[in-house]
Amino acid sequence: MEKRKDEVNGKIVFYNYKFNDTYVNTFLAYRDANQYRGQGPSRAAKYGAKAVIVRSMSHAADNNPHTGATRYDSAYEKIPAVAIGLRDADRLSKQIEESKVTVRMQTNGHFLPDTIGHNIIGELIGTQFPKEYITVGGHLDSWDNCEGAHDDGAGCVQTMEILRALKAIGYRPKHTIRFVLFANEENGLRGGNKYAEEAVAKNEKHILAIESDAGGFTPRALGLSGSDEQFQKFLGWKELIAPYGCTEFNKGGGGADIGPLSRALKTPTASLNPDSQRYFDIHHARSDVFEAVNKRELELGAVNMAALIYLVDKYGL
Amino acid sequence: MEKRKDEVNGKIVFYNYKFNDTYVNTFLAYRDANQYRGQGPSRAAKYGAKAVIVRSMSHAADNNPHTGATRYDSAYEKIPAVAIGLRDADRLSKQIEESKVTVRMQTNGHFLPDTIGHNIIGELIGTQFPKEYITVGGHLDSWDNCEGAHDDGAGCVQTMEILRALKAIGYRPKHTIRFVLFANEENGLRGGNKYAEEAVAKNEKHILAIESDAGGFTPRALGLSGSDEQFQKFLGWKELIAPYGCTEFNKGGGGADIGPLSRALKTPTASLNPDSQRYFDIHHARSDVFEAVNKRELELGAVNMAALIYLVDKYGL
């Protein structure tokens, strides 16, 4: 039940905000609910709360907790916060409504010191413009509680598959294509930041960066962030790519790892947008495993990205 | 390896035709490969073969046999035929290439006598045109080796969900909407035939029939078979329905169970066309189980069909 701010002092706060299933695009439901996990702990600490429990941001039928980033406001105490599964959240909610509940919380989460990580970069050197780059990538790390098969093993495998496929057909690109497995997306974006930093330091020219970081599900859309002119050119390729799955071409595209490059060099960025229905069943939960990835859906995603990369390499953007 | 017709006599014929994975729409790959299971046994019997083994029509990563209808030509001996999984087919193929293989086949398949089955029909009676019908349905039977959760439990549940949803919002349709769970689609289409027969006998007026029988996966397209005028009207609703998942409106739609109605009364027929990538992973195999159905994808399919039914009821077709 709802509580007033002045009732929070000394308590464990339970955010039971339900993932809004009326958003057909589940990423909108995620954005909508994200504030509770992201800012909720500090909001509660502000009013004297001792800890926070968050309902998982998912509409899965199982009871796995879905965890993720929390941004603490340094003005308030850094209180513990945990996510619980949907069945547990429903049960706890029912118990709270029926009677006074005592919750005892023990968390084992802790920070380890930083260590060295690496971006892994492969290149197909351009035949005409070797110093102009098209970047395609995903991120190599995953959230701590899962394999991260979809987030973002899928993007990594697709990146490698695009390289394999282009080599298999003997394609010699005009521009240099970089295949990048980014380090540390989940916890600081250091791989993406470093990649952009190096690009600036070396005065590189980047014509497109594309990322797959929304799961390895069946491809439905490609998105592009760029100038109006670039977007019109992109739209002109829709009929060529649609038969392979991406029947929608959206304004706005990119990814966390290529964001820094976009901000630093105004590089246009694109994203593969697969079907979103199953993503938050497994996102940042123990169910994000290899077995949940469908080989054919994964390959089709790579095919659609490869087609866009080919077109941009051949005809510019 | 390939054999000449005159080498088939007295042998077991192995059709190892691979499901063509270059068809993005997997139903085209199914149509392409279907002749081997469908007509292959009689084709082999014509040249004196004793039995047939067919490679499963699937690109699944597992080894489950995918079975289905075989149409025997009465001119030739009705020889036994079995389907084997993809791994087994690859192994057998390798063994045949490496050496002479002896295969011993024992099948336990047999026909049981016919029995009585039933179509299950619910109606929301029309307020203005109670004697004009919109039919929505799926089929209640499944192939013998599986639960048939997708084929066609999904269509049945969606049919019931549309009824539930229309009742939940208190919708009073102008026309009578019939919710039909058809009997015996897999083995003779007797439910669909009977439904059409009754419609003709009672001189019923049918304005649309829509079926879901392509799996309970994420909705991508609606298809319509009807006059050019009807198709144009249908196309005009695309922007209304697209936000819910069916971003493609295709020419041509229907389903096995509503086919007889279409042929008897020229009723326009529509189909829900969900994403096809996973369908032949599970089609007519033991893997077509409840756990392979995603609740949200299933519901979205029902939502898209409900929207079309609502529009046809309200504005005619």
PDB file of C-alpha atoms in Angstrom, chain A residues 20-26 59 61 150 216-221 243-248 275-278 281 292-297 299-300, chain B residues 20-26 59 61 150 216-221 243-248 275-278 281 292-297 299-300:
ATOM      1  CA  ASN A  20       3.428  -1.678 -17.947  1.00  0.00           C
ATOM      2  CA  ASP A  21       2.376  -4.357 -20.388  1.00  0.00           C
ATOM      3  CA  THR A  22       0.351  -1.975 -22.533  1.00  0.00           C
ATOM      4  CA  TYR A  23       3.577  -0.767 -24.122  1.00  0.00           C
ATOM      5  CA  VAL A  24       3.848  -2.977 -27.191  1.00  0.00           C
ATOM      6  CA  ASN A  25       7.529  -2.045 -27.426  1.00  0.00           C
ATOM      7  CA  THR A  26       8.802  -3.430 -24.143  1.00  0.00           C
ATOM      8  CA  HIS A  59       6.642  -9.543 -17.465  1.00  0.00           C
ATOM      9  CA  ALA A  61       6.049 -15.886 -16.114  1.00  0.00           C
ATOM     10  CA  HIS A 150      21.215 -12.099 -25.261  1.00  0.00           C
ATOM     11  CA  GLY A 216      19.357 -11.778 -30.476  1.00  0.00           C
ATOM     12  CA  PHE A 217      15.679 -12.038 -31.367  1.00  0.00           C
ATOM     13  CA  THR A 218      14.074 -11.959 -34.783  1.00  0.00           C
ATOM     14  CA  PRO A 219      15.014  -8.716 -36.584  1.00  0.00           C
ATOM     15  CA  ARG A 220      12.201  -6.215 -37.106  1.00  0.00           C
ATOM     16  CA  ALA A 221      13.695  -2.749 -37.468  1.00  0.00           C
ATOM     17  CA  PRO A 243      12.732  -9.044 -47.299  1.00  0.00           C
ATOM     18  CA  TYR A 244      15.369 -10.167 -44.792  1.00  0.00           C
ATOM     19  CA  GLY A 245      13.371  -9.132 -41.740  1.00  0.00           C
ATOM     20  CA  CYS A 246      13.816  -5.454 -40.911  1.00  0.00           C
ATOM     21  CA  THR A 247      10.582  -4.170 -42.386  1.00  0.00           C
ATOM     22  CA  GLU A 248      10.695  -0.992 -40.293  1.00  0.00           C
ATOM     23  CA  ASP A 275      11.440  -8.058 -31.722  1.00  0.00           C
ATOM     24  CA  SER A 276      11.224  -6.907 -28.107  1.00  0.00           C
ATOM     25  CA  GLN A 277       8.574  -9.238 -26.676  1.00  0.00           C
ATOM     26  CA  ARG A 278      10.883 -11.777 -24.994  1.00  0.00           C
ATOM     27  CA  ASP A 281      11.656 -12.041 -19.796  1.00  0.00           C
ATOM     28  CA  ALA A 292      17.163 -18.900 -24.928  1.00  0.00           C
ATOM     29  CA  VAL A 293      18.866 -17.800 -28.142  1.00  0.00           C
ATOM     30  CA  ASN A 294      17.511 -19.058 -31.437  1.00  0.00           C
ATOM     31  CA  LYS A 295      20.301 -19.613 -33.948  1.00  0.00           C
ATOM     32  CA  ARG A 296      18.256 -18.604 -36.954  1.00  0.00           C
ATOM     33  CA  GLU A 297      16.918 -15.400 -35.383  1.00  0.00           C
ATOM     34  CA  GLU A 299      21.802 -15.106 -37.882  1.00  0.00           C
ATOM     35  CA  LEU A 300      19.018 -13.100 -39.502  1.00  0.00           C
TER      36      LEU A 300
ATOM     37  CA  ASN B  20      16.226 -24.491 -47.435  1.00  0.00           C
ATOM     38  CA  ASP B  21      17.314 -21.908 -44.893  1.00  0.00           C
ATOM     39  CA  THR B  22      17.640 -19.135 -47.478  1.00  0.00           C
ATOM     40  CA  TYR B  23      13.861 -18.698 -47.391  1.00  0.00           C
ATOM     41  CA  VAL B  24      13.429 -15.955 -44.802  1.00  0.00           C
ATOM     42  CA  ASN B  25       9.768 -16.966 -44.508  1.00  0.00           C
ATOM     43  CA  THR B  26      10.120 -20.524 -43.263  1.00  0.00           C
ATOM     44  CA  HIS B  59      16.170 -26.239 -39.081  1.00  0.00           C
ATOM     45  CA  ALA B  61      19.257 -27.480 -33.475  1.00  0.00           C
ATOM     46  CA  HIS B 150       1.644 -23.899 -31.139  1.00  0.00           C
ATOM     47  CA  GLY B 216       1.593 -18.343 -31.278  1.00  0.00           C
ATOM     48  CA  PHE B 217       4.677 -16.273 -32.052  1.00  0.00           C
ATOM     49  CA  THR B 218       5.017 -12.510 -32.155  1.00  0.00           C
ATOM     50  CA  PRO B 219       2.532 -11.042 -34.660  1.00  0.00           C
ATOM     51  CA  ARG B 220       4.037  -9.546 -37.809  1.00  0.00           C
ATOM     52  CA  ALA B 221       1.425  -9.606 -40.557  1.00  0.00           C
ATOM     53  CA  PRO B 243       1.363  -0.211 -33.573  1.00  0.00           C
ATOM     54  CA  TYR B 244       0.163  -3.481 -32.045  1.00  0.00           C
ATOM     55  CA  GLY B 245       2.552  -5.652 -34.045  1.00  0.00           C
ATOM     56  CA  CYS B 246       1.142  -6.481 -37.490  1.00  0.00           C
ATOM     57  CA  THR B 247       3.138  -3.962 -39.494  1.00  0.00           C
ATOM     58  CA  GLU B 248       2.618  -5.887 -42.738  1.00  0.00           C
ATOM     59  CA  ASP B 275       6.999 -14.404 -37.061  1.00  0.00           C
ATOM     60  CA  SER B 276       7.909 -17.710 -38.697  1.00  0.00           C
ATOM     61  CA  GLN B 277      11.491 -18.228 -37.519  1.00  0.00           C
ATOM     62  CA  ARG B 278      10.822 -20.648 -34.667  1.00  0.00           C
ATOM     63  CA  ASP B 281      11.824 -25.816 -34.889  1.00  0.00           C
ATOM     64  CA  ALA B 292       7.649 -23.023 -26.016  1.00  0.00           C
ATOM     65  CA  VAL B 293       4.763 -20.552 -26.090  1.00  0.00           C
ATOM     66  CA  ASN B 294       5.392 -17.015 -24.875  1.00  0.00           C
ATOM     67  CA  LYS B 295       2.317 -15.612 -23.157  1.00  0.00           C
ATOM     68  CA  ARG B 296       2.881 -12.070 -24.323  1.00  0.00           C
ATOM     69  CA  GLU B 297       3.465 -13.010 -27.961  1.00  0.00           C
ATOM     70  CA  GLU B 299      -1.744 -12.288 -26.383  1.00  0.00           C
ATOM     71  CA  LEU B 300      -0.450  -9.777 -28.901  1.00  0.00           C
TER      72      LEU B 300
END
